[in-house]
mmCIF file of C-alpha atoms in Angstrom:
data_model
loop_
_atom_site.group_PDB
_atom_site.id
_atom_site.type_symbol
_atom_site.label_atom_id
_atom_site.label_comp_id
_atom_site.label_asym_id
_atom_site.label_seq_id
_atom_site.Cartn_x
_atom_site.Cartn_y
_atom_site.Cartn_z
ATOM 1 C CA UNK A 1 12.138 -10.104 33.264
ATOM 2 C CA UNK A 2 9.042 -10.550 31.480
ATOM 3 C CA UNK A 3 6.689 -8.320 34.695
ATOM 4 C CA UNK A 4 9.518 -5.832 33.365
ATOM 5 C CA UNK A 5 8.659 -5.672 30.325
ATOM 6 C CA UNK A 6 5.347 -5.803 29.935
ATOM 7 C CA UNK A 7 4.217 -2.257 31.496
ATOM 8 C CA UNK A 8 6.753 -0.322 29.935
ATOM 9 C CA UNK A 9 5.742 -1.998 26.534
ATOM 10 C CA UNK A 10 2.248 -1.372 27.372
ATOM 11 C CA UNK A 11 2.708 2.582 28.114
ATOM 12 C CA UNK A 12 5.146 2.906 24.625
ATOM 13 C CA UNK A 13 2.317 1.636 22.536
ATOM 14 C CA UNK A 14 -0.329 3.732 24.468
ATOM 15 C CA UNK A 15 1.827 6.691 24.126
ATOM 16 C CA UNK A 16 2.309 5.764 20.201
ATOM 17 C CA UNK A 17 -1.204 4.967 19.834
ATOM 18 C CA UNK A 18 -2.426 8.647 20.983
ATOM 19 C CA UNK A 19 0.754 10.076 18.974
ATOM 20 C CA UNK A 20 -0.834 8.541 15.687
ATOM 21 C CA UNK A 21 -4.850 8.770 16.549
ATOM 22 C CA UNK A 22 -4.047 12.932 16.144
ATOM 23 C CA UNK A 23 -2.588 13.126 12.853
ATOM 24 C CA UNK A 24 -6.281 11.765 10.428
ATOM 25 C CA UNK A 25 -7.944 14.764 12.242
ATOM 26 C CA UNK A 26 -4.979 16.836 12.274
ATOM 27 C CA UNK A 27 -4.463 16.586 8.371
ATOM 28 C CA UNK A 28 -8.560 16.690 8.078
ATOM 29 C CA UNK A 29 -8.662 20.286 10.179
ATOM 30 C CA UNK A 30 -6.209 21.527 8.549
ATOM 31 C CA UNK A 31 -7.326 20.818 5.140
ATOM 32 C CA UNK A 32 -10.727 23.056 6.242
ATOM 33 C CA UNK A 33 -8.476 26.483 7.045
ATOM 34 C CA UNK A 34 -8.962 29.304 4.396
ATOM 35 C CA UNK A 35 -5.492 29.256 2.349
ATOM 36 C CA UNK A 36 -4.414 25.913 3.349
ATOM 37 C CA UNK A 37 -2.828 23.269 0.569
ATOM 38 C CA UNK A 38 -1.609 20.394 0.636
ATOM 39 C CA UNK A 39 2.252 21.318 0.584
ATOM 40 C CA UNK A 40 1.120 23.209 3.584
ATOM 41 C CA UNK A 41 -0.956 20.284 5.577
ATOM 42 C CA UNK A 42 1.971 17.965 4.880
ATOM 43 C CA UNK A 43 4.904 20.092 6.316
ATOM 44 C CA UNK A 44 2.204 20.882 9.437
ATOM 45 C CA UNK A 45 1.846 16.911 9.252
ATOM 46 C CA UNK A 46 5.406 16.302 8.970
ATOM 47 C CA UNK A 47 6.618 18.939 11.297
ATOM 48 C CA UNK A 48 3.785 17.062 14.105
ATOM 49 C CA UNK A 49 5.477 13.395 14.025
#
């Protein structure tokens, strides 16, 4: 059960791990776009996850 296990655990928590990496340069770019506040960059950051 455990050689089961084991890959599919390890391709969640790559999948998660890529899902979350996006979102500190996400929030950062958007931040830099003419008219952008931070209402905005958190529904964009919201709206993402």
């Amino acid at each position: 059960m455990i050689k089961s296990i084991i890959p599919l655990s390890s391709i969640i928590a790559l999948r998660f791990l890529g899902l979350f990496l996006v979102l500190p340069v996400l929030s950062a770019y958007a931040m830099n776009l003419k008219g952008a506040t931070t209402e905005i960059v958190g529904i964009v950051v919201g709206g993402y996850a």
